[in-house]
Short mmCIF file of C-alpha atoms and ligand atoms in Angstrom, two decimals:
data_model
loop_
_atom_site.label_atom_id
_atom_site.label_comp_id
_atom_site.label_asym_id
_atom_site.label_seq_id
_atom_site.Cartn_x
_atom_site.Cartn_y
_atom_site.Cartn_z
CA UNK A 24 -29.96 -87.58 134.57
CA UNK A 25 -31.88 -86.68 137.94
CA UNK A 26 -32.42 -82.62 137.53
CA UNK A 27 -30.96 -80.94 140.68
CA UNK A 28 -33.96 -79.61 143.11
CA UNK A 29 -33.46 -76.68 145.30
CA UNK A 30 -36.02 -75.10 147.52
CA UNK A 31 -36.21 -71.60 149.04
CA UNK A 32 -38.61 -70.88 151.92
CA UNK A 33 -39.42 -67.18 152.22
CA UNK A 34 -40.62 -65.13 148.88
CA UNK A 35 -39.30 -61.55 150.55
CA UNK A 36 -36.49 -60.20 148.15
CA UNK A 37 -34.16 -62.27 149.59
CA UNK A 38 -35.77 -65.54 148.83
CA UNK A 39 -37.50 -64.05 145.13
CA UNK A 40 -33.53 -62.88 143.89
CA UNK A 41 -32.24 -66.06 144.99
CA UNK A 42 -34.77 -68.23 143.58
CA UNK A 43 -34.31 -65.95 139.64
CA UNK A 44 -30.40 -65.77 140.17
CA UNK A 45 -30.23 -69.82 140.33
CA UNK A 46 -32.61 -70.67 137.71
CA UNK A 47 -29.83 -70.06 135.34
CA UNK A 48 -28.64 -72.54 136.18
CA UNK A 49 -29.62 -76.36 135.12
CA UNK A 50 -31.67 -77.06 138.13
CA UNK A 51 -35.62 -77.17 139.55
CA UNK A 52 -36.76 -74.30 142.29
CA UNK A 53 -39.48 -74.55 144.20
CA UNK A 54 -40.11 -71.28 146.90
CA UNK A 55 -42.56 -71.21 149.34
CA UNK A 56 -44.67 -68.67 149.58
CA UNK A 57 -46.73 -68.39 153.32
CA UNK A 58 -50.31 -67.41 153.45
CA UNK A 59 -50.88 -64.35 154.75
CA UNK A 60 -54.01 -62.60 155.99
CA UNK A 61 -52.52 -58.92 155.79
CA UNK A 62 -51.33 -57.47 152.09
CA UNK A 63 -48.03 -55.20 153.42
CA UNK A 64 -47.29 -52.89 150.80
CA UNK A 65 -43.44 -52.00 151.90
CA UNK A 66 -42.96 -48.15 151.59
CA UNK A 67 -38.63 -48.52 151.69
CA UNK A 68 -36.40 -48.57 148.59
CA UNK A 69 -33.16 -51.05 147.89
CA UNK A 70 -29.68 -49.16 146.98
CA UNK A 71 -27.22 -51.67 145.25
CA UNK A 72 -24.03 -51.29 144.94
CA UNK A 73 -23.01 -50.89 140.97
CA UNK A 74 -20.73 -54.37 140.81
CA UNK A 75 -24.38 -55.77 142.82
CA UNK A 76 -26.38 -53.68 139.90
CA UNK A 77 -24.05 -55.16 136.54
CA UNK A 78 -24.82 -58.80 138.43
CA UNK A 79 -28.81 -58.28 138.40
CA UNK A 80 -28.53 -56.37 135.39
CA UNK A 81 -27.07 -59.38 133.87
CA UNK A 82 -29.30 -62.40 134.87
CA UNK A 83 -32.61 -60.28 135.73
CA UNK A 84 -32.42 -56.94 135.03
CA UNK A 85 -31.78 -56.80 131.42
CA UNK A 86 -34.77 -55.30 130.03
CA UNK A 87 -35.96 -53.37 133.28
CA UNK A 88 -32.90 -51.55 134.19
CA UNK A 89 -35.48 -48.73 134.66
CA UNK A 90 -36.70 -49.43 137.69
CA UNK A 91 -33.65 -48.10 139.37
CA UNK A 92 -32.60 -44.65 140.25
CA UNK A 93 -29.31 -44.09 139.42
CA UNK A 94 -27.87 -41.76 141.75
CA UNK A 95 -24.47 -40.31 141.27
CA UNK A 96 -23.71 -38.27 144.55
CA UNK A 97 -23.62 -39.46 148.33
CA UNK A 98 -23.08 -36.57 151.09
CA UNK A 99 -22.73 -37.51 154.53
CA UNK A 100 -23.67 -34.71 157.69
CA UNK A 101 -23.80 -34.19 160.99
CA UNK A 102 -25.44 -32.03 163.12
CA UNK A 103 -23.95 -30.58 165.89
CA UNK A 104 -25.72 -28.11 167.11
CA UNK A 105 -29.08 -27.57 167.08
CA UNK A 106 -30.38 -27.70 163.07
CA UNK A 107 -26.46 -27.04 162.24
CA UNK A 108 -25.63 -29.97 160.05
CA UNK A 109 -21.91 -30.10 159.36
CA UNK A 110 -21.01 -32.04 155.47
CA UNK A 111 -18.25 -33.64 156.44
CA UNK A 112 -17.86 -36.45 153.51
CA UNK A 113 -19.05 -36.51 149.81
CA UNK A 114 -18.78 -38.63 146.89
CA UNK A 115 -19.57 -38.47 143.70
CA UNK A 116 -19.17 -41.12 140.21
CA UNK A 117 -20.41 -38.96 137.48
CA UNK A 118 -20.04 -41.89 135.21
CA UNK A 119 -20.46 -45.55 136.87
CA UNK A 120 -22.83 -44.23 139.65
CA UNK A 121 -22.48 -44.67 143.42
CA UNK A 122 -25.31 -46.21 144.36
CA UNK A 123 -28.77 -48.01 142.35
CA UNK A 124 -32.41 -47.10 144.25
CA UNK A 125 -35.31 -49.07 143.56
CA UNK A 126 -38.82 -48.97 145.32
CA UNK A 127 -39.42 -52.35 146.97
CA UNK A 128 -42.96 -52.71 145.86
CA UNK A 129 -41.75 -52.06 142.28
CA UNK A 130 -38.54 -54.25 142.45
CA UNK A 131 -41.01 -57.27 144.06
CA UNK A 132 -44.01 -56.49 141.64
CA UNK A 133 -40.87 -57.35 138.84
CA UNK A 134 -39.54 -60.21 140.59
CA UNK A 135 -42.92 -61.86 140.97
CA UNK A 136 -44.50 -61.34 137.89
CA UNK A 137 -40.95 -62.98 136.06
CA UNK A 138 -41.36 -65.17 138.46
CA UNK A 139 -44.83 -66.61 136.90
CA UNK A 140 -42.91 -66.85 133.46
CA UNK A 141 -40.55 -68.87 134.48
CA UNK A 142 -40.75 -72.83 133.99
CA UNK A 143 -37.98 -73.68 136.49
CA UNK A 144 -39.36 -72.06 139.39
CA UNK A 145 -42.68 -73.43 141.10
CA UNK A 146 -44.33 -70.96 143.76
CA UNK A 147 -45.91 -73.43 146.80
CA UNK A 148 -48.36 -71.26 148.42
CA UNK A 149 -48.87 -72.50 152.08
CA UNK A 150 -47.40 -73.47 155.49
CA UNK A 151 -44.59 -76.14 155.91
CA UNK A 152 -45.39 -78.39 158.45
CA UNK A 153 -41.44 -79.99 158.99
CA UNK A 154 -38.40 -79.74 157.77
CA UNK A 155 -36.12 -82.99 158.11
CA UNK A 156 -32.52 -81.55 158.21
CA UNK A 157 -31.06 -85.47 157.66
CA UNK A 158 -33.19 -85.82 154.65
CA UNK A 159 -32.74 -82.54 153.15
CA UNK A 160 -36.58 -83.09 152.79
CA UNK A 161 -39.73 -80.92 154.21
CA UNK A 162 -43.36 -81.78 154.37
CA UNK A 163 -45.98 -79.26 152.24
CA UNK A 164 -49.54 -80.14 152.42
CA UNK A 165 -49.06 -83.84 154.23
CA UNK A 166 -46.68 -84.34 151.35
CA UNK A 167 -42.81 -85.61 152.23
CA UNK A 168 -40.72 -83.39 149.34
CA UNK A 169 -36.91 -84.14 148.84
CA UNK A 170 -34.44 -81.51 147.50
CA UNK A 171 -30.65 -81.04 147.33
CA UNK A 172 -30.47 -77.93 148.93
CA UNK A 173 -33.00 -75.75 151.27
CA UNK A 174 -32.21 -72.01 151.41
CA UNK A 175 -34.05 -70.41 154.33
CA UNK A 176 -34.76 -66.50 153.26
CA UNK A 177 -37.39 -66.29 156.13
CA UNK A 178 -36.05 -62.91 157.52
CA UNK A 179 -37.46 -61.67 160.60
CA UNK A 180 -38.82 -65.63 161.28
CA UNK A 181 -35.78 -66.60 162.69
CA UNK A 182 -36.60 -68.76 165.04
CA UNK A 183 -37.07 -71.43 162.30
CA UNK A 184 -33.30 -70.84 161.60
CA UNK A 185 -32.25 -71.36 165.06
CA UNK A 186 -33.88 -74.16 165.73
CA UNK A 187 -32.94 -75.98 162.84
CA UNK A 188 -29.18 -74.65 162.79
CA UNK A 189 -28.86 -73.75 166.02
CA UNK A 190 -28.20 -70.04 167.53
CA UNK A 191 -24.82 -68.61 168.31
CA UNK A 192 -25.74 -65.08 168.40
CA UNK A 193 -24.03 -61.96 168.53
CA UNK A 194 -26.87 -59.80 169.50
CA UNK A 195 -27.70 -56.29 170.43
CA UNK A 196 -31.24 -54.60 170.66
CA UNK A 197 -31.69 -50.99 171.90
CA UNK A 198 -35.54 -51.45 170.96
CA UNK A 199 -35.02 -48.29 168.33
CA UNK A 200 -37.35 -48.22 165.73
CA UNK A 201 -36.55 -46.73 161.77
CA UNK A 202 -39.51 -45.03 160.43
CA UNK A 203 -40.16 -44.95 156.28
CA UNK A 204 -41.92 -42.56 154.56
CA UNK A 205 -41.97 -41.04 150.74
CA UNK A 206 -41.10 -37.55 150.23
CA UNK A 207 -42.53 -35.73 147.19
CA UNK A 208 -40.83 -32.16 147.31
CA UNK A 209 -40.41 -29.39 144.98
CA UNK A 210 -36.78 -29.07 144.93
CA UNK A 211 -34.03 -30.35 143.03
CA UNK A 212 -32.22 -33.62 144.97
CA UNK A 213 -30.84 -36.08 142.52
CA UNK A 214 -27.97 -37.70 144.81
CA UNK A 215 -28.34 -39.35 148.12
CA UNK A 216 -27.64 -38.01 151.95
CA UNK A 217 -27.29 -39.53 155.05
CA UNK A 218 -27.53 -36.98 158.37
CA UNK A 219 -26.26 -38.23 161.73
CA UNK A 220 -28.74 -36.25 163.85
CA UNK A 221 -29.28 -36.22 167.46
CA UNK A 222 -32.34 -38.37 167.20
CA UNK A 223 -30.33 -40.88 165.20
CA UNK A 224 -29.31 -41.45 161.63
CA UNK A 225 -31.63 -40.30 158.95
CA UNK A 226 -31.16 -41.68 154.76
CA UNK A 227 -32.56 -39.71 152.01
CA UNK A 228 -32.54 -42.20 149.70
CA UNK A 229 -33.80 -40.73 146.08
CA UNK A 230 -36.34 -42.05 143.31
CA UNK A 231 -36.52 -39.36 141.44
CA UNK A 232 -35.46 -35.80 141.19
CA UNK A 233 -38.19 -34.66 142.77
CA UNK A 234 -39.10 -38.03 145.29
CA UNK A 235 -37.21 -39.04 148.11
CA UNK A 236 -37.55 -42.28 150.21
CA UNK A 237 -36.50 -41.68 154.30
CA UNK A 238 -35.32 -43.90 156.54
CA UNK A 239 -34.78 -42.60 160.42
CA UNK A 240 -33.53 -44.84 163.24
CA UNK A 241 -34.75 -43.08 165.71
CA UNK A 242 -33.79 -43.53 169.66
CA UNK A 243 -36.57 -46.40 171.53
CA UNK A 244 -38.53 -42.90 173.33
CA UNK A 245 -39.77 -42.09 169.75
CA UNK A 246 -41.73 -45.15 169.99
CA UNK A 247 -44.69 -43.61 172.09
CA UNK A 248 -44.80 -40.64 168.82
CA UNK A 249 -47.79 -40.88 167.10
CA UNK A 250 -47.92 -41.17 163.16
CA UNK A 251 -48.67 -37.29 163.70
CA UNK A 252 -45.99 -36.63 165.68
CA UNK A 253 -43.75 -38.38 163.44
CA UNK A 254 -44.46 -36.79 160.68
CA UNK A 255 -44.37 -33.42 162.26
CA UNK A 256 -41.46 -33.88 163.38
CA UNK A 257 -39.97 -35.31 159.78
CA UNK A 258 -41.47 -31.98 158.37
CA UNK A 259 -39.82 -29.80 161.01
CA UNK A 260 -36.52 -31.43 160.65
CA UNK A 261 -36.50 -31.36 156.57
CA UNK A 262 -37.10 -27.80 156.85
CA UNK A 263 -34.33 -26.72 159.27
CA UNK A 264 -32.34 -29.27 156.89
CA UNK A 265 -32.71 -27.58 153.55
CA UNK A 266 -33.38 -24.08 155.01
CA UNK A 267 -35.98 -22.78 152.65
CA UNK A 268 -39.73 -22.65 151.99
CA UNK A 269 -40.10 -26.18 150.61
CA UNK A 270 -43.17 -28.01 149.43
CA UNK A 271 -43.40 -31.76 151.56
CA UNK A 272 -45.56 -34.23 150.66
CA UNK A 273 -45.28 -37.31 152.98
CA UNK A 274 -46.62 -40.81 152.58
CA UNK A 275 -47.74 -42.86 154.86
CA UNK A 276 -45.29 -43.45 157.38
CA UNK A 277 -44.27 -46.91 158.68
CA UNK A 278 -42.23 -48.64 161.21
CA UNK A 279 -39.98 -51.14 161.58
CA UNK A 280 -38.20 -52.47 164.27
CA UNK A 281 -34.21 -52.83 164.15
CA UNK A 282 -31.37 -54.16 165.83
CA UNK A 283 -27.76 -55.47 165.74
CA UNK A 284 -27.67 -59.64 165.13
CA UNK A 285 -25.45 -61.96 163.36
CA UNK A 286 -26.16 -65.72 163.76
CA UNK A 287 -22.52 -68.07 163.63
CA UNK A 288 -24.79 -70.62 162.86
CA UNK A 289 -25.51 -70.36 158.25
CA UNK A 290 -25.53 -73.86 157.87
CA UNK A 291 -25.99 -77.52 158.87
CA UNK A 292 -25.74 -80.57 155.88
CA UNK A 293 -27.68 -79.02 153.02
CA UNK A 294 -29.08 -76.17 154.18
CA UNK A 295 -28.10 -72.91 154.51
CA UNK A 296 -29.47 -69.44 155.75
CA UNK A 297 -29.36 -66.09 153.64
CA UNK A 298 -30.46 -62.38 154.24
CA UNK A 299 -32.35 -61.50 157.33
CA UNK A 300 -32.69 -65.00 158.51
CA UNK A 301 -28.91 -64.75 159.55
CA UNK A 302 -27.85 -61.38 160.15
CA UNK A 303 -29.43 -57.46 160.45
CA UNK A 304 -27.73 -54.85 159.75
CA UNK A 305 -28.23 -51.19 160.77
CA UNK A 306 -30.36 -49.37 157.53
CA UNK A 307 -27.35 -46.79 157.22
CA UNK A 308 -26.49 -45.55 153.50
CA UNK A 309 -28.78 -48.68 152.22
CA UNK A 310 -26.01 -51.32 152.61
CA UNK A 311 -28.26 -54.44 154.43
CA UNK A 312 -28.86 -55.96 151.04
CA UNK A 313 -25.96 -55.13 149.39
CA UNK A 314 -24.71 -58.54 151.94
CA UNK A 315 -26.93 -60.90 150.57
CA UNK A 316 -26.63 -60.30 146.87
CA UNK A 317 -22.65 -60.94 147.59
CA UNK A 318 -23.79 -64.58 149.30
CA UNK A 319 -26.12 -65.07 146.09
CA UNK A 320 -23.33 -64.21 143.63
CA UNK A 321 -21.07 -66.72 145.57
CA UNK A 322 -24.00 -69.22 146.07
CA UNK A 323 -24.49 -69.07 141.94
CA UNK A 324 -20.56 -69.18 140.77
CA UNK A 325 -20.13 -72.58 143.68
CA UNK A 326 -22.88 -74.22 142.24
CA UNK A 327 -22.22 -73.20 138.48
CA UNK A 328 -18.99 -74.71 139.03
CA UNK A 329 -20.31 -78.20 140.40
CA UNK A 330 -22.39 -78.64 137.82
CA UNK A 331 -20.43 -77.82 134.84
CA UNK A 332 -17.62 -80.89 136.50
CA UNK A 333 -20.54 -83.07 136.51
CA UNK A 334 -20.71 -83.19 140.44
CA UNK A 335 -23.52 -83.07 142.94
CA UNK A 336 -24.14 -80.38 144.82
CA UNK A 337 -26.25 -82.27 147.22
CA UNK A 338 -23.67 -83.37 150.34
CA UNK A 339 -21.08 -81.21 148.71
CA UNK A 340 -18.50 -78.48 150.35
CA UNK A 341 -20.40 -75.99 148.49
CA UNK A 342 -22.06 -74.83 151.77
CA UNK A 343 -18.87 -75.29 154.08
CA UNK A 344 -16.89 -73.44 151.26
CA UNK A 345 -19.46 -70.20 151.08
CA UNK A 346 -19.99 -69.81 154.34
CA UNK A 347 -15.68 -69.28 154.96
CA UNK A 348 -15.56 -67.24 152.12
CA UNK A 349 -18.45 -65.14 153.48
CA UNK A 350 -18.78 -65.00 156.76
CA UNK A 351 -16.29 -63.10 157.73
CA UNK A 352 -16.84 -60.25 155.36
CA UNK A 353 -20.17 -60.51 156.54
CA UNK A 354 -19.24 -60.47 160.27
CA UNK A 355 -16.56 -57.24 159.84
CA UNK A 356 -19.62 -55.36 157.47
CA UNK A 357 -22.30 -55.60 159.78
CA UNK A 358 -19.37 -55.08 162.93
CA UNK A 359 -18.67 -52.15 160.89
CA UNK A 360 -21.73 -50.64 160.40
CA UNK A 361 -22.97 -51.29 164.06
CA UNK A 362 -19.47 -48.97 165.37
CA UNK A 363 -20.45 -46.29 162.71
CA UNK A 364 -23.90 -46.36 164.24
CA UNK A 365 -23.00 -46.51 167.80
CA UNK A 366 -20.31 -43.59 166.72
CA UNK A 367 -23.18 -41.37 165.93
CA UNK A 368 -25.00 -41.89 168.41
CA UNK A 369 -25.73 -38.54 170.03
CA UNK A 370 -23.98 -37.27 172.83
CA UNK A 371 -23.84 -33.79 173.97
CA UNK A 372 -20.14 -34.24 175.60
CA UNK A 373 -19.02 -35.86 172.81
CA UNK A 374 -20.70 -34.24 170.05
CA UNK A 375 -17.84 -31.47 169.38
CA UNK A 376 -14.69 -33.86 169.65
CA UNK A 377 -16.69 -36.03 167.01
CA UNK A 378 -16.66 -32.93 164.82
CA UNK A 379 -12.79 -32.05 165.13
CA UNK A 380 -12.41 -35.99 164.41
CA UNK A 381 -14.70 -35.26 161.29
CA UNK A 382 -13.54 -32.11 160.13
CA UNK A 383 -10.93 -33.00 157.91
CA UNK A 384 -12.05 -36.17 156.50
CA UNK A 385 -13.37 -35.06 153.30
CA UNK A 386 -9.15 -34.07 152.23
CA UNK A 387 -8.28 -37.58 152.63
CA UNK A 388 -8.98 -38.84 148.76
CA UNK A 389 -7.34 -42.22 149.71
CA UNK A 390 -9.79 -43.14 152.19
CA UNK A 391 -12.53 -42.19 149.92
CA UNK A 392 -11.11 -44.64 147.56
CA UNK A 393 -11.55 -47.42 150.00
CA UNK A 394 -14.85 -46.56 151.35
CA UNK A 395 -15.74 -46.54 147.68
CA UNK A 396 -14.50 -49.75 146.59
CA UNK A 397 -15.37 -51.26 150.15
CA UNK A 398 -19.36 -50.03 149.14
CA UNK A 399 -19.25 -51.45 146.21
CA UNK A 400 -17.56 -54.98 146.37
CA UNK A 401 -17.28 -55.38 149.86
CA UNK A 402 -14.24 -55.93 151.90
CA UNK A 403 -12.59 -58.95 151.01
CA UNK A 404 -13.18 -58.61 146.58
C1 FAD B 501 -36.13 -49.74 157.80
C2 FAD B 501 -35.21 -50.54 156.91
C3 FAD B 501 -34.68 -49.96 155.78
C4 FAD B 501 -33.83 -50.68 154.95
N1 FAD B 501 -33.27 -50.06 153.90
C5 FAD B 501 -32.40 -50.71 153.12
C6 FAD B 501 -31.76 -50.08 152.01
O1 FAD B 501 -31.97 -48.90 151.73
N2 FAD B 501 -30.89 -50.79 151.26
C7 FAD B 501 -30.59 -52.08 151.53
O2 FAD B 501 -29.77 -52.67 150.84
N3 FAD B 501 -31.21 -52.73 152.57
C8 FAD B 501 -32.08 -52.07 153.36
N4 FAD B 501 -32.67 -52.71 154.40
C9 FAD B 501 -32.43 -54.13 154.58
C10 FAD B 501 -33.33 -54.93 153.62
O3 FAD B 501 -34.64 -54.45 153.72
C11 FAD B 501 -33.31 -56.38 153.99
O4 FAD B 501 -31.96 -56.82 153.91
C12 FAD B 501 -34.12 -57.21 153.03
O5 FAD B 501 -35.41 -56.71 152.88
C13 FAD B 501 -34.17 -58.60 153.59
O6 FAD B 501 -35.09 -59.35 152.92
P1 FAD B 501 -35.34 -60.87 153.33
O7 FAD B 501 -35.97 -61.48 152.16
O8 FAD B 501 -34.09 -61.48 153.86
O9 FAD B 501 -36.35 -60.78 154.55
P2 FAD B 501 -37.94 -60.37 154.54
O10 FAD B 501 -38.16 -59.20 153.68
O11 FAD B 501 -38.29 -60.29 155.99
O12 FAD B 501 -38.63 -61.61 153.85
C14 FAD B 501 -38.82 -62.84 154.50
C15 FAD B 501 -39.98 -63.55 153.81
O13 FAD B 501 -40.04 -64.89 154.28
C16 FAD B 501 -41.41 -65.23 154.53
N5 FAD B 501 -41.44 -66.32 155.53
C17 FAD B 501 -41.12 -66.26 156.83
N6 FAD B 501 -41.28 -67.48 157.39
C18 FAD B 501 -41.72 -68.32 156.44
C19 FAD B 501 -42.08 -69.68 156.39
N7 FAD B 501 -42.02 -70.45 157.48
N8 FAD B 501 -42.50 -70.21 155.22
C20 FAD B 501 -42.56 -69.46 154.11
N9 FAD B 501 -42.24 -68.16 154.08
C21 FAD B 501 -41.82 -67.59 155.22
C22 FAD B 501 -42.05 -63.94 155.01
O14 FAD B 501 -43.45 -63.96 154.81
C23 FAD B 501 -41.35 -62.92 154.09
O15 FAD B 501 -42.03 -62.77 152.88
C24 FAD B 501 -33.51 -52.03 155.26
C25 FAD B 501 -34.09 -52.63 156.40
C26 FAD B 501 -34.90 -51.89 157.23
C27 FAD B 501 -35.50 -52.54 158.46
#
């Protein structure tokens, strides 16, 4: 019988999970990989959920759970007044775990080098010249290749996506900016924290006990800063934050640009968009991926299921079925996190009603419940 062939353009950690999640199953990959001039060496981490982490744990991450950071608290703060930071939510899991941080150079060192070992995936290193939506087919080095399925995991190279499925956007871009940096300290931190500070919301995202990774969205003005000035004023703002002589040790710091988007448009015949491609989320408390491993997981059980009732998957409903059973979880998620976001943003009229609204929250155990469980398995599991 004909093997099934599936092809994923983009080899970011969208494309690289999606092509080692499907390989279980009985089909052929092939992922494209496009030359680039510049090596990026990607400073952020990944926090997964811990129903996302048992899934990878399963099919990829058997024997290198290690690379993740298992952190057991979250604490959530705002400041209100000048370097007064009000904790007005914490969790904890002493047992499962809240959330799973991994370095992305380390997770997509893993991915690639398993990757190489693995006879159902084939890397194509190069430039597609067409993609022929009809055909489910694309051209590679004057070469006409046909598949079953295309996944698009292109992220920020959208414009591919639109063209070939067509844009109905929801879209909202205040040109802010999140800088990234690595925090070696000399204090104890071993769960995560999220401040909502007048510059904009700030992760501390740990590796380590004595590591952190940051992510700051900062307001669009903070985009004529220096790397200096950044970092000066990261420094400055740890310090007021922990309130005692501490040791900082910054890495390089990088930027990346971020806004609100969410494309209607996943699919047309047999292919289909995942990850960045289709929607961005807001980097607050590491949740962006958390989205796409959901569509992968629901991408692998659809096809799983085709194939063990002897059906095709090429012209099948698995893409109409996925994309009702995720888009709207994916629309209210990234909805959600864009209000949370635009909540926080700082206002100095605003900024004490916001903490009478927050000063109570911590009592209410059954909302903590649902934020929990929403974290973890989204809305609609
Ligand atoms: C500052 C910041 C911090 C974040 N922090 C977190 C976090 O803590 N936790 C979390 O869960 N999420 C986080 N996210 C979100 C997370 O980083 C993204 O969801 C994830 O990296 C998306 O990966 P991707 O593969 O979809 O896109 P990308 O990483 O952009 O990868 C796309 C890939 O496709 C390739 N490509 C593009 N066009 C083509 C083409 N024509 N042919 C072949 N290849 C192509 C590119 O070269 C690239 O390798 C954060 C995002 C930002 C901006």
């Amino acid at each position: 019988m004909k093997k099934h062939k599936i092809c994923i353009v983009g080899d970011g950690l969208s494309g690289l999970i999606t092509a080692q999640i499907l390989s279980k199953l009985d089909v052929e990959i092939h992922i494209i990989s496009k030359k680039s001039q510049h090596k990026f060496v990607d400073n952020r981490t990944t926090a997964i959920s811990p129903s996302n982490f048992n899934f990878l744990s399963e099919h990829i991450f058997k024997k290198k759970r290690n690379i993740f950071y298992q952190c057991k608290k979250v604490e959530l703060y705002h400041e209100n007044k000048n370097n007064n930071f009000n904790n007005f939510l914490n969790f904890e899991n002493s047992k499962k775990g809240l959330m799973f941080i991994a370095e992305n150079k380390k997770l997509r060192n893993f991915l690639i080098t398993t990757l190489r070992h693995n006879k159902k995936i084939k890397t194509l290193k190069g430039n597609i010249e067409k993609i022929d939506i009809k055909k489910t087919a694309l051209t590679f080095k004057e070469k006409k290749i046909y598949y079953d399925m295309i996944l698009l995991c292109v992220g920020k190279n959208y414009k591919i996506v639109e063209s070939l499925l067509g844009k109905r956007l929801i879209k909202e871009d205040k040109k802010e900016i999140a800088v990234t940096t690595t925090v070696k300290h000399n204090f104890n931190l071993s769960g995560s924290r999220q401040y909502f500070l007048k510059e904009g919301p700030m992760a501390l995202l740990p590796i380590n006990k004595n590591q952190f990774s940051l992510i700051w969205s900062m307001h669009q003005s903070f985009k004529s800063y220096s790397d200096n000035d950044i970092r000066n004023l990261i420094t400055s703002k740890l310090k007021s934050i922990f309130k005692k002589k501490v040791n900082l040790n910054l890495s390089k710091v990088q930027r990346f640009p971020i806004y609100f988007k969410f494309n209607r448009n996943f699919f047309k015949n047999n292919i289909f968009a995942i990850g960045d491609s289709v929607y961005n989320v807001y980097p607050i408390a590491g949740q962006g991926f958390n989205l796409v491993l959901r569509d992968v997981e629901n991408l692998f059980e659809k096809i799983k299921e085709n194939l063990n009732l002897g059906l095709q998957i090429k012209d099948s409903l698995i893409f109409n079925n996925l994309y009702y059973d995720r888009k709207p979880e994916n629309f209210l998620y990234s909805m959600g996190i864009n209000l949370t976001q635009k909540f926080f943003r700082y206002n100095k009229f605003t900024a004490p009603i916001k903490n009478e609204i927050l000063k109570d929250l911590n009592r209410f155990e059954f909302l903590k419940k649902i934020g929990l469980k929403i974290a973890d398995r989204g809305i609609i599991n």
